[in-house]
Tab-separated table of C-alpha atoms in Angstrom:
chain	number	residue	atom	x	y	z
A	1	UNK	CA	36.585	62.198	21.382
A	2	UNK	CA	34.768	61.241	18.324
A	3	UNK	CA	36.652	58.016	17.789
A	4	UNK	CA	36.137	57.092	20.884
A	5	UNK	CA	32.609	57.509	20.826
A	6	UNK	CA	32.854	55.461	17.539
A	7	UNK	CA	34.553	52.847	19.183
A	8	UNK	CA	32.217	52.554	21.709
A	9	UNK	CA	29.199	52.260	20.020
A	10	UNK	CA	31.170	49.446	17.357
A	11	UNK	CA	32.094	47.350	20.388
A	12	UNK	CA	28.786	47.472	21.922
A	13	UNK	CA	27.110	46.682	18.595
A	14	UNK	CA	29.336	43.797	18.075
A	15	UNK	CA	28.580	42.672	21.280
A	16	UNK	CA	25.002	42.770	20.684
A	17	UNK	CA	25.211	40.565	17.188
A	18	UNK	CA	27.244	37.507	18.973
A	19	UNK	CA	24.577	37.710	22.062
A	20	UNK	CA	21.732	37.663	19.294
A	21	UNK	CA	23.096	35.324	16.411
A	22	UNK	CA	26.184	33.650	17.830
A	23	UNK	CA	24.546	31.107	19.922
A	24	UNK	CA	26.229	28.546	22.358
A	25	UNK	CA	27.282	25.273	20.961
A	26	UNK	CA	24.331	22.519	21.712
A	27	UNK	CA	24.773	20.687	24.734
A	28	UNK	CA	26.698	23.637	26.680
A	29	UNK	CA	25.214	24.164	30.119
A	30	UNK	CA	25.934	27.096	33.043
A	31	UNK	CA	29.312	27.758	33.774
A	32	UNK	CA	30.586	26.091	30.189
A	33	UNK	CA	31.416	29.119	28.162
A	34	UNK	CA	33.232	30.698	31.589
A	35	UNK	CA	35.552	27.868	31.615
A	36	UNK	CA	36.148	27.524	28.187
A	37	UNK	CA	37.072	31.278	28.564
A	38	UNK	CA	39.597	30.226	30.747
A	39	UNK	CA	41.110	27.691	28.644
A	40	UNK	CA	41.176	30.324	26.355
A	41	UNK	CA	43.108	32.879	28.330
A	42	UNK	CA	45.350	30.022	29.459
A	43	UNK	CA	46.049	28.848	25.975
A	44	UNK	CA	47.127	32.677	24.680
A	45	UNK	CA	49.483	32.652	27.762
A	46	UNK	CA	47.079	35.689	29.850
A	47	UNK	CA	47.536	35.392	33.322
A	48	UNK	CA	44.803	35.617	35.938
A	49	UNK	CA	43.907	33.939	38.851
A	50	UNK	CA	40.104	34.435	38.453
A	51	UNK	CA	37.812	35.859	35.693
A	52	UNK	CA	37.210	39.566	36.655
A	53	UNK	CA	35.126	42.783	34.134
A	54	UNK	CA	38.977	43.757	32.775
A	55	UNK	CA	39.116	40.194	31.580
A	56	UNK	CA	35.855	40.299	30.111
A	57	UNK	CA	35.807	43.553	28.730
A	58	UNK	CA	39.245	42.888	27.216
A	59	UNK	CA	38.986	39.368	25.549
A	60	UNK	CA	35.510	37.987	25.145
A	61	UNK	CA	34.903	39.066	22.402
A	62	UNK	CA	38.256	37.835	20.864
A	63	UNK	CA	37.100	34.668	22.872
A	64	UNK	CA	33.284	34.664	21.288
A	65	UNK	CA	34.740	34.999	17.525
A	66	UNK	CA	37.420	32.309	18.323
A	67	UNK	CA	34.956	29.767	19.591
A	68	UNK	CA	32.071	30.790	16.326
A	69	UNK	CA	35.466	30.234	14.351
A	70	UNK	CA	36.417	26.736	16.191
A	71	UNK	CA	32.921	25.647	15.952
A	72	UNK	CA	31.917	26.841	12.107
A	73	UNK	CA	34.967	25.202	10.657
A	74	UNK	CA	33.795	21.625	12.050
A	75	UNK	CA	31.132	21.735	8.912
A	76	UNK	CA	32.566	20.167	6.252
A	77	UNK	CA	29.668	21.099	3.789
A	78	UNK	CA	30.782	24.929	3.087
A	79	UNK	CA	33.502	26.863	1.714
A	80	UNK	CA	35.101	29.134	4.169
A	81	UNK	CA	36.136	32.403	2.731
A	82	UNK	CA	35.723	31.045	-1.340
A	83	UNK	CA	33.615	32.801	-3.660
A	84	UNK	CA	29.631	31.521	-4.609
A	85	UNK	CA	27.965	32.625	-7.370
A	86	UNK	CA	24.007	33.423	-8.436
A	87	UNK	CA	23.146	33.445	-11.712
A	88	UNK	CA	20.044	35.237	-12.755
A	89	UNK	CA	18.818	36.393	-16.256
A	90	UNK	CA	19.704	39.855	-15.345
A	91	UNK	CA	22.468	40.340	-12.589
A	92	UNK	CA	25.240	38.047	-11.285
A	93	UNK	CA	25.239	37.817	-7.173
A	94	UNK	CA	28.877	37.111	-5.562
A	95	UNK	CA	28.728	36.275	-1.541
A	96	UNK	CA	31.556	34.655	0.426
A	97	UNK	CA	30.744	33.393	3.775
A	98	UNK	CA	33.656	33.910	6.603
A	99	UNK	CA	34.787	31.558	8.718
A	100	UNK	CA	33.455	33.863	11.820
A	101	UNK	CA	30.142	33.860	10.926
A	102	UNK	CA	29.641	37.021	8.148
A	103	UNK	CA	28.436	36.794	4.762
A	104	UNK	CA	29.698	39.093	2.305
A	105	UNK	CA	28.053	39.933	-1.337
A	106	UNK	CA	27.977	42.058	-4.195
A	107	UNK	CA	26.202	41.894	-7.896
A	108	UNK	CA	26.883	42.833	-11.175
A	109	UNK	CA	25.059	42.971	-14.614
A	110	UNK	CA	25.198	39.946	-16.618
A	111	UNK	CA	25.887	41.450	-19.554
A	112	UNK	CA	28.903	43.059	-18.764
A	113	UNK	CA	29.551	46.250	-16.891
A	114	UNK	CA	32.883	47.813	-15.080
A	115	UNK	CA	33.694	45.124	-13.500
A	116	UNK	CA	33.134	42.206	-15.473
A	117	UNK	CA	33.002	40.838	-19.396
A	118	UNK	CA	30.783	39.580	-21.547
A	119	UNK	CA	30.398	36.121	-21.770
A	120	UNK	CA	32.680	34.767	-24.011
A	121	UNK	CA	33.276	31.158	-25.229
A	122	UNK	CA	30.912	30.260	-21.884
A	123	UNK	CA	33.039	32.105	-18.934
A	124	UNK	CA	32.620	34.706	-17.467
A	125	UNK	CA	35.692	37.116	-16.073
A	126	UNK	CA	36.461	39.694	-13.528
A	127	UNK	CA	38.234	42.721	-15.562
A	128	UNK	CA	38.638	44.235	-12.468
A	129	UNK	CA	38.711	43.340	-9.287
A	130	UNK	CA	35.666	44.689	-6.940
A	131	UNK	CA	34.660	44.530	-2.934
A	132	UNK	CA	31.797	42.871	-1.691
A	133	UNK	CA	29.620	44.289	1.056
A	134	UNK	CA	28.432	43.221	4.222
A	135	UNK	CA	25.281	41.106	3.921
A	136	UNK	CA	24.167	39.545	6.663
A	137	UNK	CA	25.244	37.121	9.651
A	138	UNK	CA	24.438	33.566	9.458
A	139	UNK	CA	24.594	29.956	11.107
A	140	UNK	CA	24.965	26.033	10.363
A	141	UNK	CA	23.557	23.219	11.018
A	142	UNK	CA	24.837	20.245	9.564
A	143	UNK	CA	23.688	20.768	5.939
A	144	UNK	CA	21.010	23.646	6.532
A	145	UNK	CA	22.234	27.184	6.644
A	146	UNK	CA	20.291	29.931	8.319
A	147	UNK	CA	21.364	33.852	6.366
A	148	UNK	CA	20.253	36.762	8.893
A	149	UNK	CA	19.859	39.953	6.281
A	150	UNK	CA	19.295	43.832	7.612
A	151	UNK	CA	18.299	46.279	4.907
A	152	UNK	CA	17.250	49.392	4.851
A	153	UNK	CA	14.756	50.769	2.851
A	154	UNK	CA	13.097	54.424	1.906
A	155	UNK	CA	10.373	53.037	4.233
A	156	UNK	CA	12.110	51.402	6.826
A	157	UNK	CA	13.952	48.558	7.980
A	158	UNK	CA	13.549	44.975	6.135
A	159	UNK	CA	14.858	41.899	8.762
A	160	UNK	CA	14.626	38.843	6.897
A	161	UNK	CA	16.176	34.804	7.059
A	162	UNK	CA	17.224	32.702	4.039
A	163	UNK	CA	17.170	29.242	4.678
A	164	UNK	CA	18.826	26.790	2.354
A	165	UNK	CA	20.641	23.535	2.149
A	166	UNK	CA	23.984	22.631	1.442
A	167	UNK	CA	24.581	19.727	-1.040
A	168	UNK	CA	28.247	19.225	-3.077
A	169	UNK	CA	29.553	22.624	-4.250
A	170	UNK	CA	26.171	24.501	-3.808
A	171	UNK	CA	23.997	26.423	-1.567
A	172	UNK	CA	20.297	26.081	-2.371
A	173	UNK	CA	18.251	28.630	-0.631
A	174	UNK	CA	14.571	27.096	-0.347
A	175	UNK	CA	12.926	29.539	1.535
A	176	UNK	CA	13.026	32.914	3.655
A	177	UNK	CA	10.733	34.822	6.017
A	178	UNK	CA	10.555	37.768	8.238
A	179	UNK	CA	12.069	38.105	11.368
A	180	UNK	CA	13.359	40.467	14.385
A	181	UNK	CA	16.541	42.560	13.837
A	182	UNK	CA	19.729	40.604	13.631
A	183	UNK	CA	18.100	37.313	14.417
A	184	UNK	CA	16.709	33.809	12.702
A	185	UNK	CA	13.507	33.544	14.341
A	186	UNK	CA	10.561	34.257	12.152
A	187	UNK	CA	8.425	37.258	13.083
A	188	UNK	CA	5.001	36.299	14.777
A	189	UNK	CA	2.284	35.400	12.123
A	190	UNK	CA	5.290	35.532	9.205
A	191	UNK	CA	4.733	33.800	6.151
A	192	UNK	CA	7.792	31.383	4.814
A	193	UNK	CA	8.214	32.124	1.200
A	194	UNK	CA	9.142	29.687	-0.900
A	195	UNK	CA	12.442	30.223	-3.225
A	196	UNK	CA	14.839	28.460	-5.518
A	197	UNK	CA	18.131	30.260	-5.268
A	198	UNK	CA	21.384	28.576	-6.285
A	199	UNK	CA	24.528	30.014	-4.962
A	200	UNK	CA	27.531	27.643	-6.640
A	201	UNK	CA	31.106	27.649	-5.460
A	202	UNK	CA	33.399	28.536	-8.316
A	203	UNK	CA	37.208	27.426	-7.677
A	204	UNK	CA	38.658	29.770	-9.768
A	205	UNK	CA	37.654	32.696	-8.126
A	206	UNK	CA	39.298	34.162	-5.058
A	207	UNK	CA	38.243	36.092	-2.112
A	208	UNK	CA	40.987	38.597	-0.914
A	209	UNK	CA	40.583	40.110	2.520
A	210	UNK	CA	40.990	44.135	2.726
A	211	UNK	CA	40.653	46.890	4.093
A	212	UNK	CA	38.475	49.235	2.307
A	213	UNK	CA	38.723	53.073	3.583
A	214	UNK	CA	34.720	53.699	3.460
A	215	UNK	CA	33.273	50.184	4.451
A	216	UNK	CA	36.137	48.389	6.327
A	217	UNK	CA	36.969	44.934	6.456
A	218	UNK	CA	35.616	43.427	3.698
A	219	UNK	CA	36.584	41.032	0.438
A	220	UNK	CA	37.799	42.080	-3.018
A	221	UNK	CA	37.021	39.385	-5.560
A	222	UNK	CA	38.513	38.232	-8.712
A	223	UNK	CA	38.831	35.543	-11.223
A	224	UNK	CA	36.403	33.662	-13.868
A	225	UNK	CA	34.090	31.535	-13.854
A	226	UNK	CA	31.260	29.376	-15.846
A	227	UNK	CA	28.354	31.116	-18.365
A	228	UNK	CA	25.494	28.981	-16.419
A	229	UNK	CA	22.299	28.854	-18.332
A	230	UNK	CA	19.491	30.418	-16.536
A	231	UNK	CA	16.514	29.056	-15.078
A	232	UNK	CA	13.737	30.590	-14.144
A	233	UNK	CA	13.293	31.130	-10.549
């Protein structure tokens, strides 16, 4: 009974982040998304003679993360499931961004902890490999990209958007503010803070999809990369 109360709740949560950050491609109009859910069923071989609540309750949201996938991987500016990395004086950030519309990330201490070396002769290696957590939700468009982040804190919930731009092999956040739960628009009367965050694709690194029996779907990560020097942010 448990489980199923579990499964519930996770399938009416999920439902509630694609209504609130998954929006419809631009240009869609009424009745759009209904027949592209058609063409959908048709095109995994379901047949139906007309869209009914099993249908719905069954697919759409295999449908929804389909059509985020279909439309996401049209950007040619970002690295679908690849590892960035942020280099600060003090910690190392790690985030991969999926090709459904998560973002994944994890940090370690720069100078070497259980996961990671020392710098030595400029790179920087992955002893062992570690999972990333989930992060935050975001969207594209063209070169800007749009991070929705929930965290909670000893005094509450913190809902907040980092908004950067995509150029080459890096992701330069420029600025975030506040906003509503699992959303990009900015709180009334937020400020927009300005920042100078690079996160840089590194090649030889690589994200591994798993399973992980406390968190659940989520990335291990492994590899090396470049000692860059720090600047200060």
């Amino acid at each position: 009974m448990k489980n199923q109360i579990n499964k519930i709740v996770s399938v009416l949560v999920l439902m509630f982040l694609f209504s609130s950050c998954h929006r419809p491609p631009k240009g869609y109009k009424e009745g759009d998304y209904d027949r592209a859910f058609m063409n959908y069923l048709t095109m995994r071989k379901i047949e139906f003679t007309e869209l009914n609540n099993s249908l719905y309750s069954k697919y759409y949201i295999d449908f929804m993360r389909y059509e985020r996938k279909e439309l996401l991987l049209k950007n040619p500016f970002l690295k679908f499931n690849q590892v960035y990395v942020h280099q600060t004086n003090n910690v190392i950030r790690y985030f991969v961004f999926t090709d459904i519309g998560y973002v994944y990330a994890a940090e370690t201490d720069r100078d070497g902890s259980a996961f990671v070396n020392v710098p030595v002769e400029g790179k920087i290696k992955v002893k062992k490999p570690f999972p990333l957590l989930l992060y935050g939700f975001y969207e594209l468009d063209d070169r800007t990209v749009k991070i929705s982040r929930n965290e909670v804190q000893r005094y509450g919930e913190l809902n907040q958007c980092d908004v950067g731009i995509m150029q080459n092999d890096t992701i330069t956040l420029t600025a975030y503010y506040n906003t509503k739960k699992f959303g990009y628009k900015k709180k009334w009367l937020a400020k927009t803070y300005k920042t100078n965050f690079k996160l840089v694709y590194q090649p030889n690194m690589t994200a591994t999809p798993i399973k992980h029996n406390f968190w659940g779907k989520t990335f291990r990560i492994e590899g090396e990369f470049k000692n860059e020097r720090v600047i200060e942010e």
